[in-house]
Amino acid sequence: MSDLWTKYDAWLKEDGPAALVIREYLMPAEGPDAVVFPPTFAPGDGFPGGYNIDGPFNGHPDGENVCLIDSVGSQANRIEPEFSKDPYRSLVPQVEIQAGERTINLLEVGHRAGDAITRCTELASELNAAFKSHLKGDDNPLAKIAPTSLIFGVWDSRETQARLPRLVGSTIRAFNVRKLTRGAVYIPPADYSALDVFDEDEKAKAEGDKKNPLAQRGFVHNPASGTLGGVIARGGIRRDATLNLVALRLLKAPKEDDSLKLRRYILGLSLVAFTHPSAFIGSLRQGCILVRDPARKMDNAFVAVYADGRRVNLEVSHEGALEFARAAAEKFGVGKNRQLTFSKELAKKDVQEAKSKGAKKRKGQ
Amino acid sequence: MSTRHLVISVTFLQPMCHARLGKGETAPNEWPPSPLRLFQAMVAGAAARWAGAAGPVQLGGITLTSDVPVAALKWLENLCSVTPPTIVAPEAAPGKAVPHYVPNNSGDLVAARWAKGNALAAFEDRVKKTFRPTHLLGGQTVHYLWPLDDVREREARLHEPAIAAMARSIVALGWGIDAAFGDARIMDANGLADLAGERWIPGRIGAPGLRTPVARTLDDLSARHGAFLRRLQNGVFTPVPPLRQFATVPYRRASDLPVRPFAAFLLRPPEKDTGYAAFAGRRATCVAAMLRHAACKAAQEDVDESPDAWRTAEWSLRFVAGHGPPGESKRRRKDDNHPRFSYLPLRSIGHPHADGMIRRALIAEPFGSDGRSARWIEQRLAGAELIDEHTRTVVARLEPVRPDDPDFDHVFHLYAARSEEAATVWTSVTPVILPGYDDNKRAKRERLVLECLRHAGIDAEAVDSVEVRRAAWFSGITESLSAFKRPCYLQHLPAWHVRLVFRRAVSGPLSLGAGRHCGLGVLARQ
């Protein structure tokens, strides 16, 4: 056990690395030259809608353009709920909120411990106190309730305004991509004009007009051409993940010994999240199943980066990280699991208080 | 030159930064990250490190109390207000603005619908957040450099441990997703050469400027943070006042040329409003001399001796006429780089049938000047006559033309390009006179061309390559180098045609060499 502490405690010291970095090359499950479907974004602000492809760039080390395959936020949303499953669920407190017939785990809630949903449960005052403790330099209370909020970052935007930075960030990008388009035609199962549902003129008018009710209801042929058809990543697909050890070392408890236990605990969880294959293995979305690229195995990197620029190769397996996380969690003492009920009364009271205080403020003005 | 520098370095963990120059969705990207942004990141780091610390904090064998970082930050903000840092940053390019729709923090409303029995209610309340990253193309580290004199160095040594501790507490620079880490040290000049990236120089006119801390920035940040924490106290929203204590300093890449103000003229025949008075290309110095004569005459008539005046007798002699300091020889010394007008006759080029004759002219201020002298001469020389030195007859009349006029035609644009026409390759149209003997040796010639660049106010970092040869690159220019008339003081010096390839597109006007103020060494874009 002491070897385990020695190995990881070196990263928690002031002269330890500033960050751990993983660079891992991926490819579509069908093969490196297969089409992969990136996420699409709505139009706006001059963006026509579609894939987020930046470039062309002159001098980009990875190719002439960069396509976003999975953002920091999406990656976090894929990894965090893994802590509600075996064998990780014992590492963190399981806080479940019951509202009507629905039950939601705090690990699945968008704003983590700062989410407004927690304000209408019996956890509200405890979380408020935990955020206030953070502002005073004690992160232990929050780690006992929602440790993943310390890993993926949190902002208590509805109450204390306390913010904790993200420790683990992961993004998947494709490089040097060629964008494809595709065309398709919807063919109705019967010729409805022949069945006297409408006449030939109406049919001719409706075909190809997506806004026409006949086309929308599937009564006529409906072609769709030039739609998004995925990309071919000629420069490869890469997952870049970082674990910010500087931010981790800023977590603290009132006593030095407790600070060490807290940092070990969060480091263990971070390493589990950081190395978890759920972030990229499997289906990210329809048409985007990624696996590791065996041909570029030698280009993969797992390094510790120091403030003076040194980069030291590391070997940390997911199993090794899990072993350390278990040991650190045991020493720290994982917070208790909770079953909470969403309280309509608390919600009403919250809204009422906000209204009355707003009115008082207006009156005061 | 200072030999020691305080260097604070910040390394991004991902090759991008989302910092913006303002709050709005359309605000342009901020690159490099401003000194104020660095300062804020250090303040946040210090606050996180020292939060709740009752006693001293041990860092790498050094004990720091909470007074120490405050004193160091106060010293740093004063240093910034006196000497804004030079920034060495990787080359970068902005990405597209892409709107993301992120969940609003209103889970309580969704849960209330669930509690009412609507189990299908979803987190639909989303807010738009526009992402437009700056992609880092050549490295991920940004360095901030402050030169230190002896006094500053002693002070810096005193604050170095605290500054280093705060730099090493930086967790992000830009948005929260722009994770980064920092470091700080005092370096000598030799170490600076190893810092990779583009140099951004403060105080050189460029747009837009970067925010830098000044005295009391720390106090203002502290007050703003307090107001931010209280903005929703008791459920009542109180707007957070904006940060007011900062300065905006113009920054420009060392490889970018500053703007060079100029006045443009058409050379009209003396008695006509149309057509051109044309002069042989080899007589460029004669046309420049006539322009200079007209300008000197106007300046002498316009000398203003009131206390706040800028058109002084000295300005007339030194800036307009190009003479040496009062009381010395009219001829300038080689190292006298006092600003002055350059008189640049422009040859008609850029068309297969162009004859290389002179029909237009520019009078240009030095790079980075304020432009008031150019504005003055444009107004003052409207309709002025050019008088031949030998015949004493009027040979042309000057008609000013603005860059947005239709008469500011294709030929003008070859010498003074619009921003969208800016080019990286510029070649000489009249010979460049080297400022010394090259002994017909290539290495010596190249060194002299570099000296020409320095004299002309062009940073050598801005130039990617230089080519020198006897023949001009433009097809219509056929005169031999010796055919060009030169003033006596330039006749003994070697002349060459020069081709410059800049790292970034430049707009001009450009003139190079010992004859750069009198019509020789005028460059056009290719």
PDB file of N, CA, C and O in Angstrom, chain B residues 185-226:
ATOM      1  N   ARG B 185       9.790  33.207 -13.759  1.00  0.00           N
ATOM      2  CA  ARG B 185      11.199  33.225 -13.400  1.00  0.00           C
ATOM      3  C   ARG B 185      11.836  34.499 -13.948  1.00  0.00           C
ATOM      4  O   ARG B 185      11.268  35.155 -14.822  1.00  0.00           O
ATOM      5  N   ILE B 186      13.040  34.773 -13.446  1.00  0.00           N
ATOM      6  CA  ILE B 186      13.803  35.895 -14.001  1.00  0.00           C
ATOM      7  C   ILE B 186      14.841  35.292 -14.943  1.00  0.00           C
ATOM      8  O   ILE B 186      15.570  34.371 -14.563  1.00  0.00           O
ATOM      9  N   MET B 187      14.865  35.787 -16.178  1.00  0.00           N
ATOM     10  CA  MET B 187      15.742  35.199 -17.193  1.00  0.00           C
ATOM     11  C   MET B 187      16.682  36.264 -17.737  1.00  0.00           C
ATOM     12  O   MET B 187      16.337  37.449 -17.767  1.00  0.00           O
ATOM     13  N   ASP B 188      17.849  35.826 -18.229  1.00  0.00           N
ATOM     14  CA  ASP B 188      18.706  36.783 -18.925  1.00  0.00           C
ATOM     15  C   ASP B 188      18.362  36.778 -20.415  1.00  0.00           C
ATOM     16  O   ASP B 188      17.623  35.924 -20.899  1.00  0.00           O
ATOM     17  N   ALA B 189      18.935  37.756 -21.109  1.00  0.00           N
ATOM     18  CA  ALA B 189      18.547  37.969 -22.519  1.00  0.00           C
ATOM     19  C   ALA B 189      18.815  36.747 -23.381  1.00  0.00           C
ATOM     20  O   ALA B 189      18.094  36.489 -24.341  1.00  0.00           O
ATOM     21  N   ASN B 190      19.865  35.983 -23.036  1.00  0.00           N
ATOM     22  CA  ASN B 190      20.202  34.807 -23.860  1.00  0.00           C
ATOM     23  C   ASN B 190      19.066  33.790 -23.863  1.00  0.00           C
ATOM     24  O   ASN B 190      18.781  33.158 -24.872  1.00  0.00           O
ATOM     25  N   GLY B 191      18.421  33.642 -22.706  1.00  0.00           N
ATOM     26  CA  GLY B 191      17.338  32.661 -22.597  1.00  0.00           C
ATOM     27  C   GLY B 191      16.112  33.058 -23.400  1.00  0.00           C
ATOM     28  O   GLY B 191      15.339  32.205 -23.846  1.00  0.00           O
ATOM     29  N   LEU B 192      15.941  34.372 -23.609  1.00  0.00           N
ATOM     30  CA  LEU B 192      14.741  34.834 -24.321  1.00  0.00           C
ATOM     31  C   LEU B 192      14.707  34.344 -25.761  1.00  0.00           C
ATOM     32  O   LEU B 192      13.645  34.129 -26.334  1.00  0.00           O
ATOM     33  N   ALA B 193      15.893  34.179 -26.342  1.00  0.00           N
ATOM     34  CA  ALA B 193      15.954  33.757 -27.745  1.00  0.00           C
ATOM     35  C   ALA B 193      15.335  32.371 -27.930  1.00  0.00           C
ATOM     36  O   ALA B 193      14.897  32.030 -29.024  1.00  0.00           O
ATOM     37  N   ASP B 194      15.327  31.581 -26.843  1.00  0.00           N
ATOM     38  CA  ASP B 194      14.784  30.210 -26.948  1.00  0.00           C
ATOM     39  C   ASP B 194      13.256  30.178 -26.851  1.00  0.00           C
ATOM     40  O   ASP B 194      12.653  29.123 -27.060  1.00  0.00           O
ATOM     41  N   LEU B 195      12.651  31.299 -26.497  1.00  0.00           N
ATOM     42  CA  LEU B 195      11.193  31.296 -26.357  1.00  0.00           C
ATOM     43  C   LEU B 195      10.557  31.308 -27.739  1.00  0.00           C
ATOM     44  O   LEU B 195      10.748  32.244 -28.511  1.00  0.00           O
ATOM     45  N   ALA B 196       9.820  30.244 -28.026  1.00  0.00           N
ATOM     46  CA  ALA B 196       9.266  30.108 -29.375  1.00  0.00           C
ATOM     47  C   ALA B 196       7.941  30.855 -29.487  1.00  0.00           C
ATOM     48  O   ALA B 196       7.149  30.848 -28.549  1.00  0.00           O
ATOM     49  N   GLY B 197       7.724  31.486 -30.615  1.00  0.00           N
ATOM     50  CA  GLY B 197       6.439  32.143 -30.868  1.00  0.00           C
ATOM     51  C   GLY B 197       6.618  33.497 -31.524  1.00  0.00           C
ATOM     52  O   GLY B 197       7.743  33.961 -31.753  1.00  0.00           O
ATOM     53  N   GLU B 198       5.489  34.142 -31.791  1.00  0.00           N
ATOM     54  CA  GLU B 198       5.509  35.477 -32.387  1.00  0.00           C
ATOM     55  C   GLU B 198       5.625  36.503 -31.273  1.00  0.00           C
ATOM     56  O   GLU B 198       4.968  36.377 -30.238  1.00  0.00           O
ATOM     57  N   ARG B 199       6.444  37.542 -31.511  1.00  0.00           N
ATOM     58  CA  ARG B 199       6.603  38.592 -30.491  1.00  0.00           C
ATOM     59  C   ARG B 199       5.557  39.661 -30.704  1.00  0.00           C
ATOM     60  O   ARG B 199       5.406  40.169 -31.815  1.00  0.00           O
ATOM     61  N   TRP B 200       4.818  39.992 -29.666  1.00  0.00           N
ATOM     62  CA  TRP B 200       3.831  41.077 -29.711  1.00  0.00           C
ATOM     63  C   TRP B 200       4.392  42.233 -28.903  1.00  0.00           C
ATOM     64  O   TRP B 200       4.685  42.091 -27.722  1.00  0.00           O
ATOM     65  N   ILE B 201       4.544  43.360 -29.574  1.00  0.00           N
ATOM     66  CA  ILE B 201       5.234  44.495 -28.974  1.00  0.00           C
ATOM     67  C   ILE B 201       4.207  45.508 -28.466  1.00  0.00           C
ATOM     68  O   ILE B 201       3.307  45.896 -29.209  1.00  0.00           O
ATOM     69  N   PRO B 202       4.337  45.968 -27.209  1.00  0.00           N
ATOM     70  CA  PRO B 202       3.394  46.985 -26.723  1.00  0.00           C
ATOM     71  C   PRO B 202       3.753  48.362 -27.254  1.00  0.00           C
ATOM     72  O   PRO B 202       4.904  48.623 -27.590  1.00  0.00           O
ATOM     73  N   GLY B 203       2.748  49.213 -27.312  1.00  0.00           N
ATOM     74  CA  GLY B 203       2.999  50.614 -27.634  1.00  0.00           C
ATOM     75  C   GLY B 203       3.116  50.893 -29.116  1.00  0.00           C
ATOM     76  O   GLY B 203       3.353  52.026 -29.498  1.00  0.00           O
ATOM     77  N   ARG B 204       2.993  49.868 -29.963  1.00  0.00           N
ATOM     78  CA  ARG B 204       3.028  50.120 -31.402  1.00  0.00           C
ATOM     79  C   ARG B 204       1.592  50.110 -31.892  1.00  0.00           C
ATOM     80  O   ARG B 204       0.804  49.248 -31.521  1.00  0.00           O
ATOM     81  N   ILE B 205       1.277  51.099 -32.702  1.00  0.00           N
ATOM     82  CA  ILE B 205      -0.122  51.281 -33.086  1.00  0.00           C
ATOM     83  C   ILE B 205      -0.623  50.026 -33.783  1.00  0.00           C
ATOM     84  O   ILE B 205      -0.029  49.516 -34.711  1.00  0.00           O
ATOM     85  N   GLY B 206      -1.724  49.523 -33.309  1.00  0.00           N
ATOM     86  CA  GLY B 206      -2.337  48.346 -33.901  1.00  0.00           C
ATOM     87  C   GLY B 206      -3.721  48.218 -33.336  1.00  0.00           C
ATOM     88  O   GLY B 206      -4.082  48.887 -32.398  1.00  0.00           O
ATOM     89  N   ALA B 207      -4.534  47.427 -33.945  1.00  0.00           N
ATOM     90  CA  ALA B 207      -5.907  47.320 -33.443  1.00  0.00           C
ATOM     91  C   ALA B 207      -6.263  45.858 -33.280  1.00  0.00           C
ATOM     92  O   ALA B 207      -5.891  45.057 -34.115  1.00  0.00           O
ATOM     93  N   PRO B 208      -7.016  45.510 -32.282  1.00  0.00           N
ATOM     94  CA  PRO B 208      -7.374  46.356 -31.149  1.00  0.00           C
ATOM     95  C   PRO B 208      -6.334  46.209 -30.027  1.00  0.00           C
ATOM     96  O   PRO B 208      -5.490  45.326 -30.092  1.00  0.00           O
ATOM     97  N   GLY B 209      -6.398  47.081 -29.037  1.00  0.00           N
ATOM     98  CA  GLY B 209      -5.430  47.039 -27.952  1.00  0.00           C
ATOM     99  C   GLY B 209      -5.757  45.939 -26.953  1.00  0.00           C
ATOM    100  O   GLY B 209      -6.824  45.347 -26.992  1.00  0.00           O
ATOM    101  N   LEU B 210      -4.810  45.675 -26.077  1.00  0.00           N
ATOM    102  CA  LEU B 210      -5.013  44.667 -25.029  1.00  0.00           C
ATOM    103  C   LEU B 210      -5.082  45.362 -23.678  1.00  0.00           C
ATOM    104  O   LEU B 210      -4.347  46.334 -23.428  1.00  0.00           O
ATOM    105  N   ARG B 211      -5.920  44.825 -22.803  1.00  0.00           N
ATOM    106  CA  ARG B 211      -6.077  45.420 -21.483  1.00  0.00           C
ATOM    107  C   ARG B 211      -4.888  45.046 -20.602  1.00  0.00           C
ATOM    108  O   ARG B 211      -4.451  43.892 -20.623  1.00  0.00           O
ATOM    109  N   THR B 212      -4.385  46.014 -19.858  1.00  0.00           N
ATOM    110  CA  THR B 212      -3.277  45.740 -18.938  1.00  0.00           C
ATOM    111  C   THR B 212      -3.633  46.291 -17.562  1.00  0.00           C
ATOM    112  O   THR B 212      -4.354  47.285 -17.462  1.00  0.00           O
ATOM    113  N   PRO B 213      -3.113  45.658 -16.505  1.00  0.00           N
ATOM    114  CA  PRO B 213      -3.405  46.182 -15.168  1.00  0.00           C
ATOM    115  C   PRO B 213      -2.698  47.507 -14.928  1.00  0.00           C
ATOM    116  O   PRO B 213      -1.671  47.787 -15.545  1.00  0.00           O
ATOM    117  N   VAL B 214      -3.264  48.307 -14.044  1.00  0.00           N
ATOM    118  CA  VAL B 214      -2.639  49.563 -13.605  1.00  0.00           C
ATOM    119  C   VAL B 214      -2.761  49.613 -12.080  1.00  0.00           C
ATOM    120  O   VAL B 214      -3.329  48.682 -11.483  1.00  0.00           O
ATOM    121  N   ALA B 215      -2.256  50.679 -11.491  1.00  0.00           N
ATOM    122  CA  ALA B 215      -2.376  50.823 -10.037  1.00  0.00           C
ATOM    123  C   ALA B 215      -3.855  50.745  -9.641  1.00  0.00           C
ATOM    124  O   ALA B 215      -4.711  51.303 -10.322  1.00  0.00           O
ATOM    125  N   ARG B 216      -4.154  49.994  -8.592  1.00  0.00           N
ATOM    126  CA  ARG B 216      -5.497  49.810  -8.023  1.00  0.00           C
ATOM    127  C   ARG B 216      -6.353  48.790  -8.800  1.00  0.00           C
ATOM    128  O   ARG B 216      -7.520  48.612  -8.491  1.00  0.00           O
ATOM    129  N   THR B 217      -5.780  48.109  -9.789  1.00  0.00           N
ATOM    130  CA  THR B 217      -6.546  47.052 -10.473  1.00  0.00           C
ATOM    131  C   THR B 217      -6.902  45.947  -9.481  1.00  0.00           C
ATOM    132  O   THR B 217      -8.024  45.422  -9.497  1.00  0.00           O
ATOM    133  N   LEU B 218      -5.948  45.589  -8.619  1.00  0.00           N
ATOM    134  CA  LEU B 218      -6.197  44.518  -7.645  1.00  0.00           C
ATOM    135  C   LEU B 218      -7.371  44.886  -6.736  1.00  0.00           C
ATOM    136  O   LEU B 218      -8.253  44.063  -6.489  1.00  0.00           O
ATOM    137  N   ASP B 219      -7.387  46.128  -6.269  1.00  0.00           N
ATOM    138  CA  ASP B 219      -8.486  46.568  -5.389  1.00  0.00           C
ATOM    139  C   ASP B 219      -9.816  46.490  -6.130  1.00  0.00           C
ATOM    140  O   ASP B 219     -10.833  46.053  -5.571  1.00  0.00           O
ATOM    141  N   ASP B 220      -9.793  46.913  -7.400  1.00  0.00           N
ATOM    142  CA  ASP B 220     -11.025  46.906  -8.190  1.00  0.00           C
ATOM    143  C   ASP B 220     -11.504  45.469  -8.431  1.00  0.00           C
ATOM    144  O   ASP B 220     -12.705  45.184  -8.363  1.00  0.00           O
ATOM    145  N   LEU B 221     -10.541  44.568  -8.702  1.00  0.00           N
ATOM    146  CA  LEU B 221     -10.901  43.154  -8.908  1.00  0.00           C
ATOM    147  C   LEU B 221     -11.515  42.567  -7.649  1.00  0.00           C
ATOM    148  O   LEU B 221     -12.495  41.814  -7.699  1.00  0.00           O
ATOM    149  N   SER B 222     -10.912  42.920  -6.529  1.00  0.00           N
ATOM    150  CA  SER B 222     -11.389  42.414  -5.245  1.00  0.00           C
ATOM    151  C   SER B 222     -12.824  42.892  -4.978  1.00  0.00           C
ATOM    152  O   SER B 222     -13.696  42.109  -4.582  1.00  0.00           O
ATOM    153  N   ALA B 223     -13.061  44.184  -5.264  1.00  0.00           N
ATOM    154  CA  ALA B 223     -14.404  44.746  -5.057  1.00  0.00           C
ATOM    155  C   ALA B 223     -15.402  44.074  -5.997  1.00  0.00           C
ATOM    156  O   ALA B 223     -16.536  43.750  -5.621  1.00  0.00           O
ATOM    157  N   ARG B 224     -14.971  43.837  -7.224  1.00  0.00           N
ATOM    158  CA  ARG B 224     -15.863  43.221  -8.219  1.00  0.00           C
ATOM    159  C   ARG B 224     -16.194  41.783  -7.828  1.00  0.00           C
ATOM    160  O   ARG B 224     -17.331  41.328  -7.979  1.00  0.00           O
ATOM    161  N   HIS B 225     -15.183  41.061  -7.325  1.00  0.00           N
ATOM    162  CA  HIS B 225     -15.430  39.679  -6.900  1.00  0.00           C
ATOM    163  C   HIS B 225     -16.434  39.650  -5.753  1.00  0.00           C
ATOM    164  O   HIS B 225     -17.352  38.826  -5.732  1.00  0.00           O
ATOM    165  N   GLY B 226     -16.246  40.584  -4.806  1.00  0.00           N
ATOM    166  CA  GLY B 226     -17.188  40.669  -3.677  1.00  0.00           C
ATOM    167  C   GLY B 226     -18.603  40.933  -4.178  1.00  0.00           C
ATOM    168  O   GLY B 226     -19.571  40.302  -3.730  1.00  0.00           O
TER     169      GLY B 226
END
